[in-house]
Tab-separated table of C-alpha atoms and ligand atoms in Angstrom:
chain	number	residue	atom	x	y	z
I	1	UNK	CA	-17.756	-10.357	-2.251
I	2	UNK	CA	-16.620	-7.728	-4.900
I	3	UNK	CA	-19.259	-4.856	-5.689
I	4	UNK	CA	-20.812	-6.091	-8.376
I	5	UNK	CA	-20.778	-3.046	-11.238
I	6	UNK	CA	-24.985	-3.154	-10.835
I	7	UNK	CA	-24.632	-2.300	-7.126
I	8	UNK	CA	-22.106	0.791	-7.793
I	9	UNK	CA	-24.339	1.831	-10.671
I	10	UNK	CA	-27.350	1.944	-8.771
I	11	UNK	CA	-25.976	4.187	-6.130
I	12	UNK	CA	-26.693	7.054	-8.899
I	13	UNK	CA	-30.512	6.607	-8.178
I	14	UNK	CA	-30.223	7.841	-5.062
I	15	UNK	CA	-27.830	10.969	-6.002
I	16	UNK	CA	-28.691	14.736	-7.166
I	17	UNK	CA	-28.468	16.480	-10.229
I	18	UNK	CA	-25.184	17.683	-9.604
I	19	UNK	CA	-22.971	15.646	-8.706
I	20	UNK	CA	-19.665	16.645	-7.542
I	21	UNK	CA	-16.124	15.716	-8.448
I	22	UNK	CA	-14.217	14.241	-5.733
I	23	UNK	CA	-10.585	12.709	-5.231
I	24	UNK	CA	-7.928	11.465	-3.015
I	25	UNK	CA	-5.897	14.849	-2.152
I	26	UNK	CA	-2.350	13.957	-3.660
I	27	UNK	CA	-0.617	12.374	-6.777
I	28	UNK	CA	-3.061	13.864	-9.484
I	29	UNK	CA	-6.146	15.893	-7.696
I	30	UNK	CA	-5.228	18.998	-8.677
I	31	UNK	CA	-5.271	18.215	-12.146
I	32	UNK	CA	-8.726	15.997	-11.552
I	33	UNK	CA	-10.244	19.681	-9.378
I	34	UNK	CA	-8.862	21.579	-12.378
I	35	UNK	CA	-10.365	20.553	-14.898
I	36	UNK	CA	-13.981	19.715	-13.409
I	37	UNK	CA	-13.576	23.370	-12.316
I	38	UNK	CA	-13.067	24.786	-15.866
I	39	UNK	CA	-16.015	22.432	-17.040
I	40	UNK	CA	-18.436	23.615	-13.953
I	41	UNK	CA	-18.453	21.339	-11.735
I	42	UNK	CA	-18.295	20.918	-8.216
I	43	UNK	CA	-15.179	19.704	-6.591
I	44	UNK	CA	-14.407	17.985	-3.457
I	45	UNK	CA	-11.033	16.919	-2.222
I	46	UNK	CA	-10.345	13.879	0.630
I	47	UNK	CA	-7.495	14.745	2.551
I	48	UNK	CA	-5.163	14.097	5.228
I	49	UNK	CA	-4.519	16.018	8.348
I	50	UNK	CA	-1.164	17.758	8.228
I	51	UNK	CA	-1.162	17.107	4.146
I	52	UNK	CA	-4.247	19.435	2.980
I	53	UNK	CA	-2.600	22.943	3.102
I	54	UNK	CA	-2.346	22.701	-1.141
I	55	UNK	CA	-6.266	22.183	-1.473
I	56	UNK	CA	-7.164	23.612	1.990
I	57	UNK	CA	-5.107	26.649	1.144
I	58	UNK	CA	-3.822	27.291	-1.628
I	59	UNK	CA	-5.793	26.045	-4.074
I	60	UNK	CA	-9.208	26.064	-2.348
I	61	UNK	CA	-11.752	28.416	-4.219
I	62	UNK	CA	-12.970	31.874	-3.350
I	63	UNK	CA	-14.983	34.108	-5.220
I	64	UNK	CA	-12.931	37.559	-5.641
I	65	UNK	CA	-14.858	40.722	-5.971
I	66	UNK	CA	-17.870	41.124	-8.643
I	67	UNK	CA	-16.052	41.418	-12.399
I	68	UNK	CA	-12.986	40.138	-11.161
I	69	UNK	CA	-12.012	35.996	-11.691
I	70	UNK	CA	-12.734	33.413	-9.106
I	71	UNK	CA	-9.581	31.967	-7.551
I	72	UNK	CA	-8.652	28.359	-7.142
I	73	UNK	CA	-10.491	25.408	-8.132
I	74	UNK	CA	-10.862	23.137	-5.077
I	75	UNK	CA	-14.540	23.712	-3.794
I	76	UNK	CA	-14.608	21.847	-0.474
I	77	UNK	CA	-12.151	19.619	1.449
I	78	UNK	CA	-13.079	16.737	3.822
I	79	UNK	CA	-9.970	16.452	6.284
I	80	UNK	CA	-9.512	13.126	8.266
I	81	UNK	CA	-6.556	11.717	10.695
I	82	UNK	CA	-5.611	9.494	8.023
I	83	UNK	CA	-6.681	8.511	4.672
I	84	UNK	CA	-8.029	5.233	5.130
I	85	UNK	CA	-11.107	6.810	7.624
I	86	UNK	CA	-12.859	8.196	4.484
I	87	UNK	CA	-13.646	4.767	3.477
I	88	UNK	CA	-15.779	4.292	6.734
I	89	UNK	CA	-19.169	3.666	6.370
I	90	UNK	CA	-20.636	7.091	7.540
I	91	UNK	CA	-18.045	8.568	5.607
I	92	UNK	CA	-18.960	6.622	2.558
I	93	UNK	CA	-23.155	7.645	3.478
I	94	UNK	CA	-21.572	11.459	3.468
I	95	UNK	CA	-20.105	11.128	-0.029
I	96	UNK	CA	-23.499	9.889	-1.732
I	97	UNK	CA	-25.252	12.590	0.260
I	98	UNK	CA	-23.319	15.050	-1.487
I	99	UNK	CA	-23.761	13.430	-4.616
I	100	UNK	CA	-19.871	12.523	-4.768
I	101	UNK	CA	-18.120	10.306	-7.910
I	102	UNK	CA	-14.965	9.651	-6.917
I	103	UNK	CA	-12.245	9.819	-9.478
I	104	UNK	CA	-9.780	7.234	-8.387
I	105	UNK	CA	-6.130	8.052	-8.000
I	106	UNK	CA	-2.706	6.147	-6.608
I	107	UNK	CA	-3.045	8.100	-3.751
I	108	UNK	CA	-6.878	5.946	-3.288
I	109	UNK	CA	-5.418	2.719	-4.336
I	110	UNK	CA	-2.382	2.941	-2.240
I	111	UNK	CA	-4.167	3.913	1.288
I	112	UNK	CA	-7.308	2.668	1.003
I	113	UNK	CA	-6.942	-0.977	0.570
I	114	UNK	CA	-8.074	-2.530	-2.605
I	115	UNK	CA	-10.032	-5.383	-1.012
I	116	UNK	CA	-12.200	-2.716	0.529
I	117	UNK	CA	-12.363	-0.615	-2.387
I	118	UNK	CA	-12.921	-3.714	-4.397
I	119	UNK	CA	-15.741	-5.242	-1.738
I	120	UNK	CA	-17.040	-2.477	0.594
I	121	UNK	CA	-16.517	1.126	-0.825
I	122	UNK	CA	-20.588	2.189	-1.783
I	123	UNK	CA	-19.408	5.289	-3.481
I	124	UNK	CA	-19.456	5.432	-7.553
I	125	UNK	CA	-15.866	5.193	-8.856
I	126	UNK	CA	-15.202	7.065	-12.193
I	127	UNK	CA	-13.345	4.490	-13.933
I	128	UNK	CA	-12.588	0.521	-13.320
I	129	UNK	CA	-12.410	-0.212	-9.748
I	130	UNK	CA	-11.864	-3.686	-10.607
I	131	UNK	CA	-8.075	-2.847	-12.431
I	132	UNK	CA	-6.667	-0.603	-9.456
I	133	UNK	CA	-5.766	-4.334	-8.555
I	134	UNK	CA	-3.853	-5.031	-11.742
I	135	UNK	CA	-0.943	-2.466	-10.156
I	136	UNK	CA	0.525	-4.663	-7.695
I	137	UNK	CA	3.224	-6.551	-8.886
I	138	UNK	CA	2.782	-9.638	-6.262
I	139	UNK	CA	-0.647	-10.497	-7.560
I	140	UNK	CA	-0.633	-13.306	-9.818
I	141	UNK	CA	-2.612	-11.641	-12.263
I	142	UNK	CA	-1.213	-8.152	-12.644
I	143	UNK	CA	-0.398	-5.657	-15.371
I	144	UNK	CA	1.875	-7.471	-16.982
I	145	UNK	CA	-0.350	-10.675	-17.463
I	146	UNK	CA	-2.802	-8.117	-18.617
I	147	UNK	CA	-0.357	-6.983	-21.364
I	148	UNK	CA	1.019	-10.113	-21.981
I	149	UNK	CA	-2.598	-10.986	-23.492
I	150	UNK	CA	-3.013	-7.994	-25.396
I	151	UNK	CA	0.474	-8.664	-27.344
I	152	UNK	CA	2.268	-5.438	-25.730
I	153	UNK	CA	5.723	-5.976	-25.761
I	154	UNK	CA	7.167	-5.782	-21.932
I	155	UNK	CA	10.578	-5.872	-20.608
I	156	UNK	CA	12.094	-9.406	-20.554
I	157	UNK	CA	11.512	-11.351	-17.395
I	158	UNK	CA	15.041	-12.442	-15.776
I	159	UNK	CA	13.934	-15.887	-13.911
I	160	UNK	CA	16.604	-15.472	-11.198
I	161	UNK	CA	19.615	-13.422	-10.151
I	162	UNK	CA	21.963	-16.156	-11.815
I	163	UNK	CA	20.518	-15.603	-14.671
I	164	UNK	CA	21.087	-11.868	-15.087
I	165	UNK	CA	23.858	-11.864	-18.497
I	166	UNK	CA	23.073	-8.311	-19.412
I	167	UNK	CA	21.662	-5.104	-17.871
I	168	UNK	CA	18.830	-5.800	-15.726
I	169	UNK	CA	16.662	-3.618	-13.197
I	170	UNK	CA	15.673	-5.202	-10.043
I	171	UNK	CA	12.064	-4.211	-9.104
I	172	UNK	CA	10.995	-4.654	-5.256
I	173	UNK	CA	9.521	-2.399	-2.301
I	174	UNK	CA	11.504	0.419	-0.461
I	175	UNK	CA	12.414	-1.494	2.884
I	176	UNK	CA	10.407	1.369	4.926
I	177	UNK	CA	8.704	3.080	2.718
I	178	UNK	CA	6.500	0.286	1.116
I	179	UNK	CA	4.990	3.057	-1.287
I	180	UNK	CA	8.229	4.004	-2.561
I	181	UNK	CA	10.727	1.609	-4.614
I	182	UNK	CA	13.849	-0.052	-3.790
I	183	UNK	CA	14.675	-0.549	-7.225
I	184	UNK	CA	18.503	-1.297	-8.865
I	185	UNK	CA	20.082	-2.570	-11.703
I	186	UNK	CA	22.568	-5.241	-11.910
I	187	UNK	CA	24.451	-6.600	-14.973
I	188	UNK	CA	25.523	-10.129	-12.953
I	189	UNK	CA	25.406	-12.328	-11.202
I	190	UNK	CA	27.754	-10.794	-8.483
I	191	UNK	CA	26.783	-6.856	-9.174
I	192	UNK	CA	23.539	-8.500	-7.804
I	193	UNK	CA	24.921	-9.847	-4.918
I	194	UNK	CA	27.456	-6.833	-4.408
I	195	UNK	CA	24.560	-4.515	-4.958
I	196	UNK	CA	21.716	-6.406	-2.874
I	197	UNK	CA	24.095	-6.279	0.240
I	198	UNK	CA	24.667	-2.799	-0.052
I	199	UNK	CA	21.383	-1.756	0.006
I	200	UNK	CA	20.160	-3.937	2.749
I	201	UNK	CA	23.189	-2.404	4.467
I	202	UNK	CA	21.708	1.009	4.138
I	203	UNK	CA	18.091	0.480	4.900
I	204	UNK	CA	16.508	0.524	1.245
I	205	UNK	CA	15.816	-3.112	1.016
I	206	UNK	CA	15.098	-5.358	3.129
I	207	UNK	CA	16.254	-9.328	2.492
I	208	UNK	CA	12.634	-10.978	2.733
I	209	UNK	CA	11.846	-8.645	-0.009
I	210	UNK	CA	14.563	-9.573	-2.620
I	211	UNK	CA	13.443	-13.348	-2.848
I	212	UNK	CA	9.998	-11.983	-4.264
I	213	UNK	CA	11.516	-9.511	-6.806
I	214	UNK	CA	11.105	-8.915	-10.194
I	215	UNK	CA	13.941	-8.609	-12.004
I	216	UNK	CA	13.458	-7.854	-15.837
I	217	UNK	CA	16.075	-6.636	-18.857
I	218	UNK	CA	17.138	-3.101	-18.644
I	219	UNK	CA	15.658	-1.073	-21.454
I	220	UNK	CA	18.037	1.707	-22.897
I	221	UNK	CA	15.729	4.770	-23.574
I	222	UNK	CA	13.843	7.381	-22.689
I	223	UNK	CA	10.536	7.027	-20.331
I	224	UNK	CA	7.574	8.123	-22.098
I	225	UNK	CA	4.484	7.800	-20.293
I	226	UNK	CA	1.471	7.815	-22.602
I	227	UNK	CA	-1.528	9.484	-21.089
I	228	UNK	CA	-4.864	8.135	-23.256
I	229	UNK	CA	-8.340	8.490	-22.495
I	230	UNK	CA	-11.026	6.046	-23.515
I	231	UNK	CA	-14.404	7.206	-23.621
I	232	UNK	CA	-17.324	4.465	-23.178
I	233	UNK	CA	-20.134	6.839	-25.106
I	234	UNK	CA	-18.962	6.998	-28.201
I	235	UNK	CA	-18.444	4.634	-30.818
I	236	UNK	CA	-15.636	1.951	-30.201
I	237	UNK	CA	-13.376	3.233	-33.279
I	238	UNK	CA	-13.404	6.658	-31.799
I	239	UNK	CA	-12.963	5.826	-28.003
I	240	UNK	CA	-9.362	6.176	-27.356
I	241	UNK	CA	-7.485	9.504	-27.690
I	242	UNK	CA	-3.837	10.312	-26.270
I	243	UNK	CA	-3.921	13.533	-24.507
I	244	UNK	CA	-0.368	13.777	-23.659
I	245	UNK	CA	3.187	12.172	-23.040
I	246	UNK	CA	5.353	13.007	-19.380
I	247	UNK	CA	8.663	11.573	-18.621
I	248	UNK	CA	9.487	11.153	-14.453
I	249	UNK	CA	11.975	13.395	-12.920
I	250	UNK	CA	13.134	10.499	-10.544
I	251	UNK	CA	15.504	11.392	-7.167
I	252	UNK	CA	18.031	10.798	-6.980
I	253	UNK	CA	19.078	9.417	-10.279
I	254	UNK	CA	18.132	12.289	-12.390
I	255	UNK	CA	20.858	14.166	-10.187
I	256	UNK	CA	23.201	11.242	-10.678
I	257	UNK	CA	23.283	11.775	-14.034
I	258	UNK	CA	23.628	15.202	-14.581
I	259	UNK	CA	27.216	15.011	-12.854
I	260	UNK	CA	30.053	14.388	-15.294
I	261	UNK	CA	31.789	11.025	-14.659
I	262	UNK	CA	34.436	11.883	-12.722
I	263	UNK	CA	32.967	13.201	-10.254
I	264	UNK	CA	30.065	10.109	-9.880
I	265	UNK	CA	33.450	8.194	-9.106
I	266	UNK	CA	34.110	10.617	-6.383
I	267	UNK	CA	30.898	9.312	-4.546
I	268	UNK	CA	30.943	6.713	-2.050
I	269	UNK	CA	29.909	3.277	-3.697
I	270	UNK	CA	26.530	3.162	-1.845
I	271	UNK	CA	25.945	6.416	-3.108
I	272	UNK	CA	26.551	5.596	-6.228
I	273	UNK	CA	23.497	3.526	-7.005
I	274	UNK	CA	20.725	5.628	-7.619
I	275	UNK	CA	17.177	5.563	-5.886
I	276	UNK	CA	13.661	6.318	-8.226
I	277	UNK	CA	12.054	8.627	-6.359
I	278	UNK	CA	9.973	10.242	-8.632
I	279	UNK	CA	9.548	14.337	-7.226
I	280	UNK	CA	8.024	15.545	-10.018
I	281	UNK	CA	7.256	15.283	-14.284
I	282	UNK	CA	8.356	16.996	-17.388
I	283	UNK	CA	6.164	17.088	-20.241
I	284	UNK	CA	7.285	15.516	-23.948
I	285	UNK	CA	6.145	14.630	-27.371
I	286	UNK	CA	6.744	11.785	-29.254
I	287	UNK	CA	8.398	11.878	-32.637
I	288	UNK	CA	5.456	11.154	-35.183
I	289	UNK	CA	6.107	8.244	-36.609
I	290	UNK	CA	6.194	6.931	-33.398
I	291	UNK	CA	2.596	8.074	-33.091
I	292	UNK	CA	1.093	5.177	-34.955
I	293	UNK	CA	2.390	2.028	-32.976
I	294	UNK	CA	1.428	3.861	-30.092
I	295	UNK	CA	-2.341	4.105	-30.620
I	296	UNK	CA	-2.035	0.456	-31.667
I	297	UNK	CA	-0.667	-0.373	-28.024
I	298	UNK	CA	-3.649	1.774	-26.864
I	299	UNK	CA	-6.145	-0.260	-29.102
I	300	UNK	CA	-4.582	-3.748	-27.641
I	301	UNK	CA	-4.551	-2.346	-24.325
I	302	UNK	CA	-8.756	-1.185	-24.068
I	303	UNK	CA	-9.396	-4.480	-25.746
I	304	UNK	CA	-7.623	-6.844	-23.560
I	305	UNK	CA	-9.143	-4.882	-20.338
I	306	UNK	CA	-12.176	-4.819	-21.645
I	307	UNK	CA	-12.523	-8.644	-22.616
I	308	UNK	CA	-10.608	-9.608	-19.345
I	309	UNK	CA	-11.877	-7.193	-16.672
I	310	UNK	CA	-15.173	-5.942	-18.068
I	311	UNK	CA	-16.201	-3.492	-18.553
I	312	UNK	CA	-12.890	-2.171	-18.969
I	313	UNK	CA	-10.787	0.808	-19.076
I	314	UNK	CA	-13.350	3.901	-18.908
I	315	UNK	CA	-11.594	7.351	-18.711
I	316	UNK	CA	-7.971	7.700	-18.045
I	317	UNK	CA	-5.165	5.210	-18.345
I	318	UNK	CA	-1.069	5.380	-18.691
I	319	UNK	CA	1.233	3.298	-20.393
I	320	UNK	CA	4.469	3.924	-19.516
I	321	UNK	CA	7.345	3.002	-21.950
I	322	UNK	CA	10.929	3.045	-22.837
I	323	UNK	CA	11.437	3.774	-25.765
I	324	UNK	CA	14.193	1.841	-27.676
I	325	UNK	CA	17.003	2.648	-30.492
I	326	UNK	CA	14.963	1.770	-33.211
I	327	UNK	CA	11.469	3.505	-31.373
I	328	UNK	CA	9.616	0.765	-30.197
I	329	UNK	CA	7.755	0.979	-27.217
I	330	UNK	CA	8.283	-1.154	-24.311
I	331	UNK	CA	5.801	-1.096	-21.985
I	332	UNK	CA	7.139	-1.963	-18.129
I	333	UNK	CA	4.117	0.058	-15.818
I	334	UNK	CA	0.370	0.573	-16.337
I	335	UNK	CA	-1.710	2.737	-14.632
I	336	UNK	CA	-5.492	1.882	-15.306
I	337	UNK	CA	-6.664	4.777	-13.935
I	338	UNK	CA	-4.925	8.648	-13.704
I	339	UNK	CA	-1.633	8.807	-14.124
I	340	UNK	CA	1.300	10.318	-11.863
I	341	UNK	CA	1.936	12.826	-14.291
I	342	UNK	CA	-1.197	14.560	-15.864
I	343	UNK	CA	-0.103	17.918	-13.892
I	344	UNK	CA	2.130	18.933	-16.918
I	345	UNK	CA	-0.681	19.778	-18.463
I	346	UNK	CA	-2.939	21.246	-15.822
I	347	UNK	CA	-5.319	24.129	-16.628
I	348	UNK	CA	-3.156	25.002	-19.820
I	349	UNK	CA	-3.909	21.426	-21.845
I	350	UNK	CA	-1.350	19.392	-23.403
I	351	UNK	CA	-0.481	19.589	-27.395
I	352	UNK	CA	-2.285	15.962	-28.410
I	353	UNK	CA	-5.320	17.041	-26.071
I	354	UNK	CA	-5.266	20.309	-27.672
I	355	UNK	CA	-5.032	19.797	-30.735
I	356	UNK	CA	-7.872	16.863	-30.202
I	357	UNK	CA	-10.157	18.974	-29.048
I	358	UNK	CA	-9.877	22.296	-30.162
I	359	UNK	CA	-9.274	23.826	-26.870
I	360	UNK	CA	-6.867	23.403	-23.777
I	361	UNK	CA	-7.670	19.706	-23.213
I	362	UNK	CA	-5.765	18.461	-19.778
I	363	UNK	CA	-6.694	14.949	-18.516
I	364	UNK	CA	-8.814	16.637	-15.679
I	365	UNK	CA	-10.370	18.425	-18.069
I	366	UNK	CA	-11.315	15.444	-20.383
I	367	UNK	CA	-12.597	13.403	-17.182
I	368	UNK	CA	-15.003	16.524	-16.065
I	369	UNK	CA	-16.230	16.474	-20.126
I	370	UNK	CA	-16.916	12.782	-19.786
I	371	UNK	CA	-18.621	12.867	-16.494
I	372	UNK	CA	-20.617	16.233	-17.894
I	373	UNK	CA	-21.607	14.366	-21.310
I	374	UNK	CA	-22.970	10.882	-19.647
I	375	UNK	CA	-24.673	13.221	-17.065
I	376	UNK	CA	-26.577	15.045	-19.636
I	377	UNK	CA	-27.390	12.307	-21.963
I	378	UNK	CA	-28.465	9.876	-18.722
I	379	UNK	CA	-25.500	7.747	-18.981
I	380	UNK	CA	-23.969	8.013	-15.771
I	381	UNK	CA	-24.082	4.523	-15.321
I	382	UNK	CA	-21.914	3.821	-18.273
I	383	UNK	CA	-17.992	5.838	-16.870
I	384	UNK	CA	-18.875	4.221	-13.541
I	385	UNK	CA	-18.363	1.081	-11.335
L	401	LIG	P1	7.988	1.887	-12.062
L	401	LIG	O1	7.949	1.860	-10.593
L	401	LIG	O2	7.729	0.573	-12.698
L	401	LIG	O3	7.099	2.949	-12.615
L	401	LIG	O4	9.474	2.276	-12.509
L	401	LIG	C1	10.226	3.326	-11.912
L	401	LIG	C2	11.369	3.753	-12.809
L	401	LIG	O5	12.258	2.670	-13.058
L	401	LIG	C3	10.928	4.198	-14.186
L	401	LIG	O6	10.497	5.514	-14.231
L	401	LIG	C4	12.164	3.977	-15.009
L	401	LIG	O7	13.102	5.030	-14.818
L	401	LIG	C5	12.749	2.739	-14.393
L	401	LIG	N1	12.401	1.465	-15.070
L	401	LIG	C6	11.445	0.594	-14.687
L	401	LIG	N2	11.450	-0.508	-15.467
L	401	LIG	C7	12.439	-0.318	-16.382
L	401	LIG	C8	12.973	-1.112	-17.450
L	401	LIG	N3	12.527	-2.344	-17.707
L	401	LIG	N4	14.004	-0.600	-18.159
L	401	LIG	C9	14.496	0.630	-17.872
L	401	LIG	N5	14.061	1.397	-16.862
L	401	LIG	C10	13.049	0.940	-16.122
């Protein structure tokens, strides 16, 4: 039985004055410690053995002497063999003891699985636990259901591989590493076929995966990945802000295609055809009369997660685009929570943010505000589920 939003809420009864900022250490919890850091606030980071040296370490806070600034921003960190153990239920007793909200990242959704997120995890989530499930592209009702309903234009949905008649990207699973993406494009039929063997040749597909893909119309442009914020506990027409836009620095294709032609020829044909693993972001800005349509695919988006997976978006959310010759946005990945990319603007702010709020305004940041706010005015219950 899914946590009903009651149950979550009424964990906060129970919890003490000060709560504490916790996340999944990887994809975004830097930025997340960051920013509840600069506003105050605790932090607490769940990590994995052999992967918590950057909050452990490097990032973990000490005082320095009297006068001189504190270093690092990540108060405590809880270490287990893997991630899924904090998700036990003496693990789950520890986090309310300390008074814990959990902001959730991919790194939560992806090893810790949804169903016990969704059914069994007794620790307030800062955000919509019930979208983390809107992500994965083999549910039935997914993101782009989700956007379908709101009226955001998404990439064109090639039925089958003998159907592909013009650029298309085929969207399934790495064959090993499920987390990761075994993405190509094809532009035919036979590229398809060509292509598909190829890669199941070299171990970054596997064939029971390619019946199941989603293969959708290439869009030409760049990736702009909108990073908004919609805030609960303030009136509806001023809830959603954009704090900042980050494009993907994706391995090996971002290589690819910073070697002149001739010598992509020179590689080996299964070389040729990239991989999207994204290593790291880049931080962009939009051209501003791009601005305007999209806050309107912001607007759609709240109200179509709000009416279909109440109560909706609260905090952080992504849209990531293409954006096309003319400067419409396609939208072909949502992330209803953090997204991969908010470090761009980590501890310095990003210019929408910014210039929003008067002050260096990164998406950590603007979660610790939120969580500070509701906690002052007794509204906890209102940013979590
Ligand atoms: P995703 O896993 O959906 O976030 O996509 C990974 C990468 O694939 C993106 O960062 C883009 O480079 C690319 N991509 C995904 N869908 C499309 C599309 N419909 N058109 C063009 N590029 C895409």
């Amino acid at each position: 039985m899914p946590l009903a939003v009651t149950e979550a809420r009424s964990l906060l009864a129970a919890y003490p004055l000060a709560p504490v900022v916790a996340t999944v250490g990887s994809h975004s919890a830097l930025d997340i410690a960051d920013g509840a850091a600069s506003e105050g606030l605790g932090t607490l980071v769940l990590a994995e053995a052999g992967r918590d040296a950057p909050y452990a370490r490097y990032f973990r806070t000490t005082n320095g002497p009297p006068g001189f600034p504190r270093r690092g921003c990540v108060d405590e960190v809880w270490t287990y063999p893997k991630f899924l153990s904090l998700a036990a239920p003496a693990e789950q007793e520890r986090l309310r003891r300390k008074g814990a909200l959990l902001v959730p990242n991919r790194a939560f959704s992806s090893y810790v699985p949804l169903a016990t997120i969704e059914d069994d995890f007794r620790v307030p989530i800062v955000g919509s636990r019930a979208l983390l499930r809107i992500e994965e592209r083999s549910e039935r009702e997914n993101y782009y259901t989700l956007l379908e309903r709101a009226g955001i234009p998404t990439p064109h949905r090639v039925p089958g591989p003998e159907a592909i008649d013009r650029l298309a990207i085929v969207k399934l699973p790495h064959a090993t590493r499920r987390l990761e993406r075994g993405f190509f494009t094809a532009a035919s039929p036979s590229e398809f076929r060509t292509k598909s063997e190829r890669l199941i040749a070299r171990g970054t597909i596997a064939a029971e995966d390619l019946a199941g893909a989603r293969i959708e119309e290439y869009v030409l442009g760049p990736v702009f990945n909108f990073n908004f914020f919609f805030s609960p506990l303030v009136p509806r027409a001023d809830g959603l802000e954009l704090l900042g836009v980050d494009e993907r620095r994706e391995s090996d294709l971002d290589g690819l295609v910073r070697l002149p032609a001739a010598q992509q020829l020179e590689l080996s044909e299964s070389a040729r055809i990239p991989v999207y693993t994204v290593v790291g972001h880049g931080t962009v800005t939009v051209r501003e009369s791009i601005l305007e349509e999209v806050f309107r695919l912001g607007e759609k988006f709240v109200d179509a997660a709000r009416a279909r997976y109440p109560p909706g978006i609260l905090g952080p959310f992504c849209l990531q685009t293409c954006l096309d010759r003319d400067g419409h946005a396609t939208v072909f990945d949502v992330a209803a929570r953090i997204g991969g990319g908010t470090n761009v603007h980590l501890a310095l702010g990003h210019p929408y943010g910014n210039a929003l709020w008067r002050t260096p305004m990164s998406t950590g940041r603007r979660i610790a505000v939120e969580i500070r706010r509701a906690a002052a005015e007794g509204r906890l219950p209102e940013i979590v589920t």
